[in-house]
Each structure stands twice: as C-alpha cells, then as structure tokens.
Short mmCIF file of C-alpha atoms and ligand atoms in Angstrom, two decimals:
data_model
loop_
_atom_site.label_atom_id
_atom_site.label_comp_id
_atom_site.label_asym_id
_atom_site.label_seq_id
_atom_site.Cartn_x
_atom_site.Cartn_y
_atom_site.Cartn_z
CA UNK A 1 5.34 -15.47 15.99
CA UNK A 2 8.91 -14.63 16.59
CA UNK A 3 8.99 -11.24 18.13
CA UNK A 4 6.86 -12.23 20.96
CA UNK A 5 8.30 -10.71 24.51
CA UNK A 6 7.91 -13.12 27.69
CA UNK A 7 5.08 -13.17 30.54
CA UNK A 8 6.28 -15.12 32.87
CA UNK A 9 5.26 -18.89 33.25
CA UNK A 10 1.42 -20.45 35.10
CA UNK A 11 1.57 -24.16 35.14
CA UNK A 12 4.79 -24.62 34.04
CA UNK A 13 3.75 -23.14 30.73
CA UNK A 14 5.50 -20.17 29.12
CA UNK A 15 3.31 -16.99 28.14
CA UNK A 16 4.74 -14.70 25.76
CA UNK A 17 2.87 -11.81 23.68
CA UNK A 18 3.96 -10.96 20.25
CA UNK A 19 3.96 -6.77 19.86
CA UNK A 20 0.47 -7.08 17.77
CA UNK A 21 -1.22 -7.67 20.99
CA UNK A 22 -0.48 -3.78 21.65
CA UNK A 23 -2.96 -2.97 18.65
CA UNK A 24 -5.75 -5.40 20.06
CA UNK A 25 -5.59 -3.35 23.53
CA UNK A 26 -5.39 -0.24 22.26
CA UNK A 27 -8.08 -1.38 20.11
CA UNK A 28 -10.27 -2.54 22.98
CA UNK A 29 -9.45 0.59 24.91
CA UNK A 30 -10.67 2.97 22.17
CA UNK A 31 -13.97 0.75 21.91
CA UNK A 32 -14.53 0.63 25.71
CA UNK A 33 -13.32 4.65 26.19
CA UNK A 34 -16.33 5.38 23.49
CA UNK A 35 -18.81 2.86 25.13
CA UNK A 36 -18.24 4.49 28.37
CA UNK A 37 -17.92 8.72 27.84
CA UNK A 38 -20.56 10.26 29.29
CA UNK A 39 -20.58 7.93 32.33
CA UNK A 40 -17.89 9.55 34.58
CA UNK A 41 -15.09 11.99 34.29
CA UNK A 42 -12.71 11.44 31.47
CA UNK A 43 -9.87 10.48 33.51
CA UNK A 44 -12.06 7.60 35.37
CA UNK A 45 -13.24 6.90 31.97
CA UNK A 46 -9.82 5.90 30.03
CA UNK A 47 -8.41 4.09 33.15
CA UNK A 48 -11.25 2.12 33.07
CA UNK A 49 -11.21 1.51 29.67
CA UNK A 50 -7.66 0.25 30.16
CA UNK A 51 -8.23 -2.03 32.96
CA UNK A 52 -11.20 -3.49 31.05
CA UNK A 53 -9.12 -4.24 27.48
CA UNK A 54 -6.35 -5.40 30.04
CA UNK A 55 -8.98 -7.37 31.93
CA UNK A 56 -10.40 -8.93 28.21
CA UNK A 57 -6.76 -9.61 27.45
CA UNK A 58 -6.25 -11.84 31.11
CA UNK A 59 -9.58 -13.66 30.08
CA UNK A 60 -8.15 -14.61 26.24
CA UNK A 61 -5.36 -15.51 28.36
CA UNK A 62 -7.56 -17.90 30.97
CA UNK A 63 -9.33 -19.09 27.63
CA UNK A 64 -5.62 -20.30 26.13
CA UNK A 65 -4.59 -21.73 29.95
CA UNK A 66 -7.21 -23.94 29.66
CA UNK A 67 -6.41 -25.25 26.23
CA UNK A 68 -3.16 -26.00 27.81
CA UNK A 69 -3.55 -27.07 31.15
CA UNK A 70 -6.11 -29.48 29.99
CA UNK A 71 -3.81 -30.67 27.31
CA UNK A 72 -1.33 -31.15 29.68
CA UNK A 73 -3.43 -33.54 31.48
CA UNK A 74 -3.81 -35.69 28.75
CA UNK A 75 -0.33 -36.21 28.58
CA UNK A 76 -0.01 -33.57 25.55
CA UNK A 77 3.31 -31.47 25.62
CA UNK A 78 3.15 -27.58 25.83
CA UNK A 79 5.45 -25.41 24.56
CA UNK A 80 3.90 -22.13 25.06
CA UNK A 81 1.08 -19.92 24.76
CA UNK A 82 1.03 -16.70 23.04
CA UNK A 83 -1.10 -13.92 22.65
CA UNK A 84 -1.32 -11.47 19.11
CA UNK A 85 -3.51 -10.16 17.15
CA UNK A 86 -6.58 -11.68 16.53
CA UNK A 87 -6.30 -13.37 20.38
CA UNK A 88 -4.45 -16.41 21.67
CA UNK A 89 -2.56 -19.63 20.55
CA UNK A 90 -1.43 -22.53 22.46
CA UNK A 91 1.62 -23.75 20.46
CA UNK A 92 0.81 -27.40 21.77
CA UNK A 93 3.89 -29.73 20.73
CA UNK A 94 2.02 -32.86 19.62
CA UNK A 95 -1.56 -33.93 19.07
CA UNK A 96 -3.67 -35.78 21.12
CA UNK A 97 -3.80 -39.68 20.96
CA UNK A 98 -7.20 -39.76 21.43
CA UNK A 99 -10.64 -38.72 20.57
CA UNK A 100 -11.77 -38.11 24.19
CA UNK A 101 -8.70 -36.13 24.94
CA UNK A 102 -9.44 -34.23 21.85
CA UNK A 103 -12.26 -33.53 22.86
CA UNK A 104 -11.57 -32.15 26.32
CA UNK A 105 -9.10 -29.73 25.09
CA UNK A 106 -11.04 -28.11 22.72
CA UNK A 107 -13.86 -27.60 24.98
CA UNK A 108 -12.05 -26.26 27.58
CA UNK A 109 -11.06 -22.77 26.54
CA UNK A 110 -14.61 -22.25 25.31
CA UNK A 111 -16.31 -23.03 28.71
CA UNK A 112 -13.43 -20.62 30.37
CA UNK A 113 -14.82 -17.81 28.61
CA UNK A 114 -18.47 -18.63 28.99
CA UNK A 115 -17.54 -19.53 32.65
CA UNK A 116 -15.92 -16.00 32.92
CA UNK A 117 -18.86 -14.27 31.16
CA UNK A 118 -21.14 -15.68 33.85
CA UNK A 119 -18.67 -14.40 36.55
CA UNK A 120 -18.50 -10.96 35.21
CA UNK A 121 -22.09 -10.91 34.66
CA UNK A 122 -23.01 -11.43 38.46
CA UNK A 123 -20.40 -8.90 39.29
CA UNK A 124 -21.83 -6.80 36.94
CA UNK A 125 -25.33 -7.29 38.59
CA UNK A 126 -23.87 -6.50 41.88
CA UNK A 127 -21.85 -3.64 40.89
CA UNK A 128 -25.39 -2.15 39.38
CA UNK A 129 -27.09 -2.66 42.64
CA UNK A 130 -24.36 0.13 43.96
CA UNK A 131 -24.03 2.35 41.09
CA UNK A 132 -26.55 1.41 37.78
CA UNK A 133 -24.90 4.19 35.28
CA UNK A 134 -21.40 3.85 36.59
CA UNK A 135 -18.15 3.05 34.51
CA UNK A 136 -17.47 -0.42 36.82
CA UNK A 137 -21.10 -1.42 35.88
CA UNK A 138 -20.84 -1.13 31.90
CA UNK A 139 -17.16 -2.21 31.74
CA UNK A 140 -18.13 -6.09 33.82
CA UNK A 141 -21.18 -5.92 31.56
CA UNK A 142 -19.43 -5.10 28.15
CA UNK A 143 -16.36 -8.26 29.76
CA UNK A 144 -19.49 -10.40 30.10
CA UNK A 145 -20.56 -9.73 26.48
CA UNK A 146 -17.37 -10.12 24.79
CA UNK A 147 -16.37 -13.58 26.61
CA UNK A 148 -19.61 -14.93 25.45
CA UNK A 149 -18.90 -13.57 22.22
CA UNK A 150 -15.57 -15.30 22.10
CA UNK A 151 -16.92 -18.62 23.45
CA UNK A 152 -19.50 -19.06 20.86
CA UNK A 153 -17.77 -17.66 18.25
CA UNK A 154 -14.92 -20.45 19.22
CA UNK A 155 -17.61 -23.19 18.98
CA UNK A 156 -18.37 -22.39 15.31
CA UNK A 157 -17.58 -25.60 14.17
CA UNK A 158 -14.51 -25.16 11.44
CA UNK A 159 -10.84 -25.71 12.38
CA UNK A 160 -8.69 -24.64 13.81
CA UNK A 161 -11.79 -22.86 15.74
CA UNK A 162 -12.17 -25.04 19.00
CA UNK A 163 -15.50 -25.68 17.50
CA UNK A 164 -13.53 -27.45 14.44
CA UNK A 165 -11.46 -29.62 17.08
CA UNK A 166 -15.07 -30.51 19.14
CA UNK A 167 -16.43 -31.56 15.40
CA UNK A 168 -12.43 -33.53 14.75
CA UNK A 169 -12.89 -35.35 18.05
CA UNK A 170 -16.66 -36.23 17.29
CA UNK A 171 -16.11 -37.55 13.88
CA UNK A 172 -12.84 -39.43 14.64
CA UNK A 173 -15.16 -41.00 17.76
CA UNK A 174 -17.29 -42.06 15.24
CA UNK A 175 -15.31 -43.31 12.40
CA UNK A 176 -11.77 -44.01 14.07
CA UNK A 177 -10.69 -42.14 10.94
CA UNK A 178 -8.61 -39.53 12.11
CA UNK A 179 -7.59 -38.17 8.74
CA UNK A 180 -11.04 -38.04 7.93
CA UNK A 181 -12.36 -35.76 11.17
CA UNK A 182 -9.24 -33.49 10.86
CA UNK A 183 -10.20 -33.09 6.89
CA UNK A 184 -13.58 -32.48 7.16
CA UNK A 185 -13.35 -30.01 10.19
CA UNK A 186 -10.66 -27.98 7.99
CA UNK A 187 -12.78 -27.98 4.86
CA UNK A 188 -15.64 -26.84 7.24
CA UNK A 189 -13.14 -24.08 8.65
CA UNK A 190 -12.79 -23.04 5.14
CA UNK A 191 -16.19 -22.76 4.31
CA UNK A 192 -16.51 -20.57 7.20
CA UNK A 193 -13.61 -18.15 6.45
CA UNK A 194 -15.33 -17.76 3.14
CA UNK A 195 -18.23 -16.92 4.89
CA UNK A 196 -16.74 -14.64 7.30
CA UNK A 197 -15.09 -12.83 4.42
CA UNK A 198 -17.87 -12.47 2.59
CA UNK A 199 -20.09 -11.20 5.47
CA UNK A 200 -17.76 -8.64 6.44
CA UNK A 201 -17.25 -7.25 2.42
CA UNK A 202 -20.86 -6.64 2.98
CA UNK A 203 -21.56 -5.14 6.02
CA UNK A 204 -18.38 -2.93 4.77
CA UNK A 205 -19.61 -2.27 1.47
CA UNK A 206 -23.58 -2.06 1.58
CA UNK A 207 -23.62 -0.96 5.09
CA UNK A 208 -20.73 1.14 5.16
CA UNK A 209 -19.57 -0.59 8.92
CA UNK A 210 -15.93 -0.05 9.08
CA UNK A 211 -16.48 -3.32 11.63
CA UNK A 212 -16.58 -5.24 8.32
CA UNK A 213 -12.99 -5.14 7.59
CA UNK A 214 -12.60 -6.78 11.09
CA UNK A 215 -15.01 -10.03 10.17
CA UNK A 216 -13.17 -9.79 6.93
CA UNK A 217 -9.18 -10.19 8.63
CA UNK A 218 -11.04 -13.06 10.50
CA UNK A 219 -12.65 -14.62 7.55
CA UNK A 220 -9.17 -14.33 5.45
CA UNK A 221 -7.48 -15.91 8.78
CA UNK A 222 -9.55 -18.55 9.00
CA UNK A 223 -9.76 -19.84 5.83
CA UNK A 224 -5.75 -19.73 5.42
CA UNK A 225 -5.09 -21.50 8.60
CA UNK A 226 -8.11 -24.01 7.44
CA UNK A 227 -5.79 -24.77 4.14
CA UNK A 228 -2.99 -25.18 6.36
CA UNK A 229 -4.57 -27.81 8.67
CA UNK A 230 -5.99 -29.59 5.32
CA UNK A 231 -2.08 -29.67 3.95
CA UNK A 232 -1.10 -31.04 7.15
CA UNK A 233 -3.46 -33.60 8.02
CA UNK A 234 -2.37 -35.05 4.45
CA UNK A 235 1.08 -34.70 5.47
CA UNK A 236 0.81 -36.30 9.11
CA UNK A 237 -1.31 -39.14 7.37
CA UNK A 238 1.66 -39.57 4.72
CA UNK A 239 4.61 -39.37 6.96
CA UNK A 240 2.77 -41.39 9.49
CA UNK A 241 5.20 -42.78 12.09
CA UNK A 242 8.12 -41.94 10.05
CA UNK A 243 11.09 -40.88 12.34
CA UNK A 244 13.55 -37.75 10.84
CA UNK A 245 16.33 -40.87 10.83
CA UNK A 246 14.25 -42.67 8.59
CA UNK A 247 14.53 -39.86 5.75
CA UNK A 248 17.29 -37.85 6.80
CA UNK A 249 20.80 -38.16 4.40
CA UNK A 250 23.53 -39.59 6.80
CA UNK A 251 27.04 -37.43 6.73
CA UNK A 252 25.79 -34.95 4.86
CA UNK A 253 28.67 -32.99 3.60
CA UNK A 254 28.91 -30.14 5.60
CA UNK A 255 30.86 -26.80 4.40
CA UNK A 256 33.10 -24.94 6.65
CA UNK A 257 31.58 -21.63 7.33
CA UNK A 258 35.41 -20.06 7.02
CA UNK A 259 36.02 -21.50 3.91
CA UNK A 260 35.83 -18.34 0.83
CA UNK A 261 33.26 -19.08 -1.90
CA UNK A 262 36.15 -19.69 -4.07
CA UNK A 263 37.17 -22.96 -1.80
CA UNK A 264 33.86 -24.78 -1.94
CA UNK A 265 33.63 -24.01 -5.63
CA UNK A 266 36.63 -25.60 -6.27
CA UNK A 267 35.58 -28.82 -3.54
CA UNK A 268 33.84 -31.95 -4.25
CA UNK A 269 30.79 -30.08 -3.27
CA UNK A 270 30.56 -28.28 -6.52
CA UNK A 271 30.24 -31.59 -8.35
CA UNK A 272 28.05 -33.70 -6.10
CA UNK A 273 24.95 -32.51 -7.92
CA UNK A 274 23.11 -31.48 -4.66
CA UNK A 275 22.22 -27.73 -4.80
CA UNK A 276 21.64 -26.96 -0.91
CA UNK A 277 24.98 -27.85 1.58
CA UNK A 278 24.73 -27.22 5.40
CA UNK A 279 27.09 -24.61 6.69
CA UNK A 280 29.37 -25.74 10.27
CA UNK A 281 31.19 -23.87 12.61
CA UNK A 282 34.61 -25.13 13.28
CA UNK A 283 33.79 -27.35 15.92
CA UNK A 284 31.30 -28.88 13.62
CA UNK A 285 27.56 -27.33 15.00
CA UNK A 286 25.30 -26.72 12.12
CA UNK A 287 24.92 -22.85 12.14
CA UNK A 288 23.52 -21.79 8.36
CA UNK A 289 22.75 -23.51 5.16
CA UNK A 290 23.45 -22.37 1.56
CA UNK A 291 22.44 -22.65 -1.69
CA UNK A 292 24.19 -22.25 -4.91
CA UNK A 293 21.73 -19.13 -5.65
CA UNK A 294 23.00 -17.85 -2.65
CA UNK A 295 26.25 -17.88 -4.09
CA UNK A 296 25.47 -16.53 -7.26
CA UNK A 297 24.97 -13.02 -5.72
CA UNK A 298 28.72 -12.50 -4.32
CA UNK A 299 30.43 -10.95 -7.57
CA UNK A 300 33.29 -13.49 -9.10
CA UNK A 301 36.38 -11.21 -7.87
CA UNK A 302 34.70 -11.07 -4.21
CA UNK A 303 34.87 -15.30 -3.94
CA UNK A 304 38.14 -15.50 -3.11
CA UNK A 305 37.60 -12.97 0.13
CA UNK A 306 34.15 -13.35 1.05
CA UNK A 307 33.34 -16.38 3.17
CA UNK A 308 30.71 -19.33 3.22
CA UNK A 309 29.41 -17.88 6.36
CA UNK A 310 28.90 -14.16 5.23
CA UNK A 311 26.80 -15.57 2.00
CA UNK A 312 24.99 -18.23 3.56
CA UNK A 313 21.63 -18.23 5.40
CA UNK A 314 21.52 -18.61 9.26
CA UNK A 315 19.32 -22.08 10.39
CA UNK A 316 16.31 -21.04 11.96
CA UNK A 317 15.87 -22.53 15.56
CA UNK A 318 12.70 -24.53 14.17
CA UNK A 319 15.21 -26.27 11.44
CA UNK A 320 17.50 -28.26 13.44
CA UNK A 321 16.03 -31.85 14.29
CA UNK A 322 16.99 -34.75 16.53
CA UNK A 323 17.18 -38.51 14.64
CA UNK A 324 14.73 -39.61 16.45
CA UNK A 325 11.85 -37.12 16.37
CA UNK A 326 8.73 -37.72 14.83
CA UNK A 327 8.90 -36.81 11.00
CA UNK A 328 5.66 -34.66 11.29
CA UNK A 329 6.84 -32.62 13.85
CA UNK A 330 9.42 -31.15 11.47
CA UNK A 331 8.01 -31.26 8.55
CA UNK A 332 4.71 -29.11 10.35
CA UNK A 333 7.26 -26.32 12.03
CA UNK A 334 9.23 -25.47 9.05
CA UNK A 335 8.87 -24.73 5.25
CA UNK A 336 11.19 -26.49 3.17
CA UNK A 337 11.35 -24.84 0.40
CA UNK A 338 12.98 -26.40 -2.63
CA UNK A 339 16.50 -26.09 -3.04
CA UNK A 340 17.16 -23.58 -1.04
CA UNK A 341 16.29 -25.08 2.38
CA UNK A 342 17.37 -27.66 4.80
CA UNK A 343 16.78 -29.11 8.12
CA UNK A 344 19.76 -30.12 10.36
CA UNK A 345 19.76 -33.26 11.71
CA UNK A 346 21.71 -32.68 15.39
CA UNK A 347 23.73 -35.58 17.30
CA UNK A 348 22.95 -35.53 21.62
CA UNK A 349 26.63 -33.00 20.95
CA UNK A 350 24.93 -30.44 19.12
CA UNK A 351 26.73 -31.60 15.96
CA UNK A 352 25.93 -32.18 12.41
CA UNK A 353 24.94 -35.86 11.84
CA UNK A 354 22.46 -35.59 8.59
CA UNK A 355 20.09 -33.30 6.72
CA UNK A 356 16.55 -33.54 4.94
CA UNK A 357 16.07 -31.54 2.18
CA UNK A 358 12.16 -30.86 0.57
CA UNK A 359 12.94 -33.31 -1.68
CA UNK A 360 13.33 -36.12 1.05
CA UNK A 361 10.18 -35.32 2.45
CA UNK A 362 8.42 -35.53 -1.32
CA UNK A 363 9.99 -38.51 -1.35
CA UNK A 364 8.85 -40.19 1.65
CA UNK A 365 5.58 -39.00 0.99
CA UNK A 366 5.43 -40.30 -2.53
CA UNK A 367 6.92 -44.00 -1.44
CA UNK A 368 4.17 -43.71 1.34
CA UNK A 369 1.35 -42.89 -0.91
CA UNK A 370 3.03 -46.03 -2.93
CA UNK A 371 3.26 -48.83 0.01
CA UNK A 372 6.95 -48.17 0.47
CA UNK A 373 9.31 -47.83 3.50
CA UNK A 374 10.56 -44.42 3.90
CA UNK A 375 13.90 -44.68 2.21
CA UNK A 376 14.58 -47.42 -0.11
CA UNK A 377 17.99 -49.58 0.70
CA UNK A 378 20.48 -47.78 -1.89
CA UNK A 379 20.42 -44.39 -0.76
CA UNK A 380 22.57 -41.90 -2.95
CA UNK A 381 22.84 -39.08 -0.48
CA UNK A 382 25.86 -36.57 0.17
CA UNK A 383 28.79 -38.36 0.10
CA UNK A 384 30.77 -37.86 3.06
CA UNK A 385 32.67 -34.72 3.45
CA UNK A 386 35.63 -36.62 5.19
CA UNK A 387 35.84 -40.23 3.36
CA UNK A 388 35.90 -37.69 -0.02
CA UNK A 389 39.15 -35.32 1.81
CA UNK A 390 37.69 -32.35 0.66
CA UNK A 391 40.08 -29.31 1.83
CA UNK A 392 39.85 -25.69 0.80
ZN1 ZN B 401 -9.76 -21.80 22.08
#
C-alpha cells in the first residue's frame, strides 16, 4: 500500500487512496452507466453513474471511519485509513485490549453501511414519489443495495472480515483465550476464501458469469490474508510482551555508506561471520542495509570505485524501530527475510543503536516456545564497530 495519494484528514485520521481505487470507480461507473441507459439522456446517465460509484466510494469510506473512530475510542491508535481495490483498510496501530472493545470495532463499520443502506433507501423512496423511472431513483436504490451487500458480506464470520473480528471478540469473551479466538476466526476466514474461490470458478466456468472471476479475487484475498492473521496470531502469542530491546544486537557494526566495497571487504566486517551489516550515513543515521549477496553482483575491478551505498539496499520506512516498541509491532510490519534483511534499531537522535536480524526473531520465538527469556545472558552479537577500530 505504498503508492497511495492523500485525502485529507476526518477525526484526526489520515485518508489516503492507493491508485487501484481508480479501477474500482471506473468499475462501479461502467456497472451503474449499464444499469441506468435507457433511463435518461446519455450525458445525465454517465454523470450519474459517476456521482453514484463516487457516492459508493464515500460510503466504503464512512464504513472504514467507523472502524477507526470507534477504535479510537477505545484507546486504539490509528494510523490511517486507505482505500484500494477490493474497498477499505484501517491500518489500526495496535490491537485492542479487550474483548468488548473488539467487539465494538468490528461491528461498527458493518452497521455504517447497513445504516447508510437504510438512508439511501428512504431517499430512494422519496426520490420515486417525484420521478419512479428516473436516474436519481435507481442510482439511491442500486447505493442502498450495494451497502447492504457490503454489510453482510462483512459479517461473514472469517477474519479479517469484520464478521471474523465479531466471532474473535465472542470467542476470546468466552474463553479469555485470545490466541485461540484470533486462530479459529482465521482458519474460519480460510475456509471461506476457499469457498469464495471455489464459488466463483463455478459460476465462471459452468455459468459462463464473467462476475465469477470477481468472487474468485475475493476468495484468493481472503484466504491469503486469513494465513497471514493465522502466522501472526502465532507470532504475537510467541513474542508476547517482548520489547525490540529485548532481542535487538546492541552496537551493531554499522558500515559507512562512503566506504568502496573493497574497504569493508578488507574490515573486520568481512570476518565477523554475520552476513547482513546496516549501512550509516556519515553522521551515523541508518539509511540502507546490505548483504554479502548484494555485494557479490558489483564485478571485482568495480570494488575499489563503487561504494557501500550504491550496492546496498535502502531501509524501508517500516524497518527502523525504537528500543522500546513492542516486538510484535515490528515483527507484523515488515518481512525479515533471512540474511538479507534487517531492522534498525533508532536512538531518540535518529541514530543507529542496534539491529534484529530474522534470525533474532526465530530465536526469541524458539526460547519462547521453550520457557526462556528473550535473549539469553551471553549474547554474541556484532562486535562493536568502534571498540574493533575498523577504518577503510
Ligand atoms: Zn469493515
């Protein structure tokens, strides 16, 4: 969700719409243009086509606000909300701490749509009273029909549908197993992408509905972000209350970005046995981690000119960390993967004070599956860059 372009801010909360979103209202405004020919001129036709997909777009919006608002509330932090694709997402920073507040979340985008159906039905009642055949008439009754569709269709109950959160919140009530509710509502969410997917292979293939391939994108997106949920609940139950301090490696050494290839082959780096070294400007800011791989591709004679910087990787914003952030919060925003990625661990200056590596985060997952603290008390992580005097 990167290239998303700003919409301003409700609440305090930050709206952005990644470029896909251009596809769903086109989309729309093909269906509705369709629905509607034959009602007025073709002119009053597409702009009110338009307006409506716009209109369906605001309500996906209201149905995310709510999320968010309500979240906000219950003392959950927001970071944005962000429309694509296949609708909305409220990037919500943290979980909720409890079962009711779970619960309240979830529900509240569903009852936003089914609140705005029942709005745009009256309207649409009213606006028959005037003119029965008219564009206005069809376009409020075809907004009614899709915001009940996209209520109930949230309240199937399989994560991360809002139905899958209402079924989280109403086990985890139950049990007070929170692993438990978040694991069965993402196996449920898988069993529904299946179904989904399967659904929409047949209408596509035995009834030859070109709709099918629609169910079928929403199947296949379902049961992915289902898996993902299921890998994280494990990992959240794992890392538990483990802080990025408790894991991270201390003074990592850190490579110049200036320094040629040639220099850090020739450094204490090259023999520390680590395989993944974060990259610093010269006033010591974590701005790109590299990999020996990385390295590999810059032909021999080219070392001596080409620079750490050119060959490394630049840090994505979601892989620099504070020491005292919740493990899980990393670990769920970026992919580690193994030796070839890192997270930064940033001091209050914005400079390099440790890193975590997938390995760590194995690590602390295996000691936790095990009984064991985070880190055990004889760390072997990078040795200093400074106590060892590496220069170039
Ligand atoms: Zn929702």
């Amino acid at each position: 969700m990167r290239q998303t372009f700003p919409l301003g801010r409700i609440a305090g909360i930050r709206l952005g719409a990644h470029w896909s979103m251009l596809v769903t209202v086109g989309l729309f405004t093909w269906v509705l243009a369709s629905y509607l020919t034959g009602t007025a001129s073709t002119v009053v036709v597409w702009t009110t086509a338009v307006s409506g997909a716009v209109a369906l777009c605001a309500a996906l919006l209201a149905h995310e606000l709510a999320h968010s608002i309500v979240a906000q509330h219950n003392g959950v932090q927001v970071e944005a909300v962000v429309l694509w694709l296949l609708g909305g997402v409220s990037e919500l920073s943290e979980e909720a701490r409890d079962a009711r507040a779970d619960l309240r979340i979830a529900l509240a985008g569903p009852l936003t749509s089914l609140g705005i159906a029942a709005v745009a039905f009256l309207a649409g009642a009213a606006a028959a009273a005037v003119d029965q055949d008219g564009p206005i008439t069809a376009v409020l009754v075809w907004l009614a029909v899709m915001n009940t569709v996209l209520g109930l269709f949230n309240l199937l109950p399989g994560a991360p549908l809002d139905g899958g959160r209402v079924l989280r919140a109403v086990i985890w009530r139950r049990t007070g197993d929170r692993l438990r509710a978040a694991t069965a509502a993402a196996r449920s969410g898988q069993f529904l992408g299946t179904l989904l997917l399967m659904i929409g292979i047949a209408e596509l293939i035995l009834l030859g509905h070109v709709g099918g391939l629609w169910l079928m994108l929403l199947g296949w997106f379902l049961q992915s972000a289902a898996h993902a949920e299921l890998t994280l609940a494990g990992l959240r139950h794992r890392l538990g209350h483990s802080m990025v301090r408790d894991v991270m490696t201390a003074r990592p050494m850190a490579i110049p970005a200036a320094w040629p290839i040639a220099a850090l082959l020739r450094s204490d780096a090259a023999d520390s046995g680590h395989r993944v070294f974060p990259v610093v400007d010269d006033t010591g800011h974590p701005v790109a981690v590299v990999a020996w791989s990385d390295l590999a591709a810059v032909a021999a004679p080219a070392r001596t000119t080409t620079t750490v910087g050119s060959a490394a990787r630049a840090l994505p914003a979601g892989a620099l960390a504070r020491e005292d952030e919740p493990l899980i919060d990393v670990a769920s925003r970026v992919v580690l993967r193994p030796n070839l990625d890192a997270v930064a661990v940033v001091g209050e200056d914005g400079r390099l004070i440790g890193l975590i590596t997938s390995t760590d985060l194995v690590l602390a997952c295996d000691r936790s599956a095990l009984g064991l603290p985070p880190r055990g008390r004889h760390r072997t992580g990078h040795p200093s860059a400074t106590s060892e005097g590496t220069t170039p």
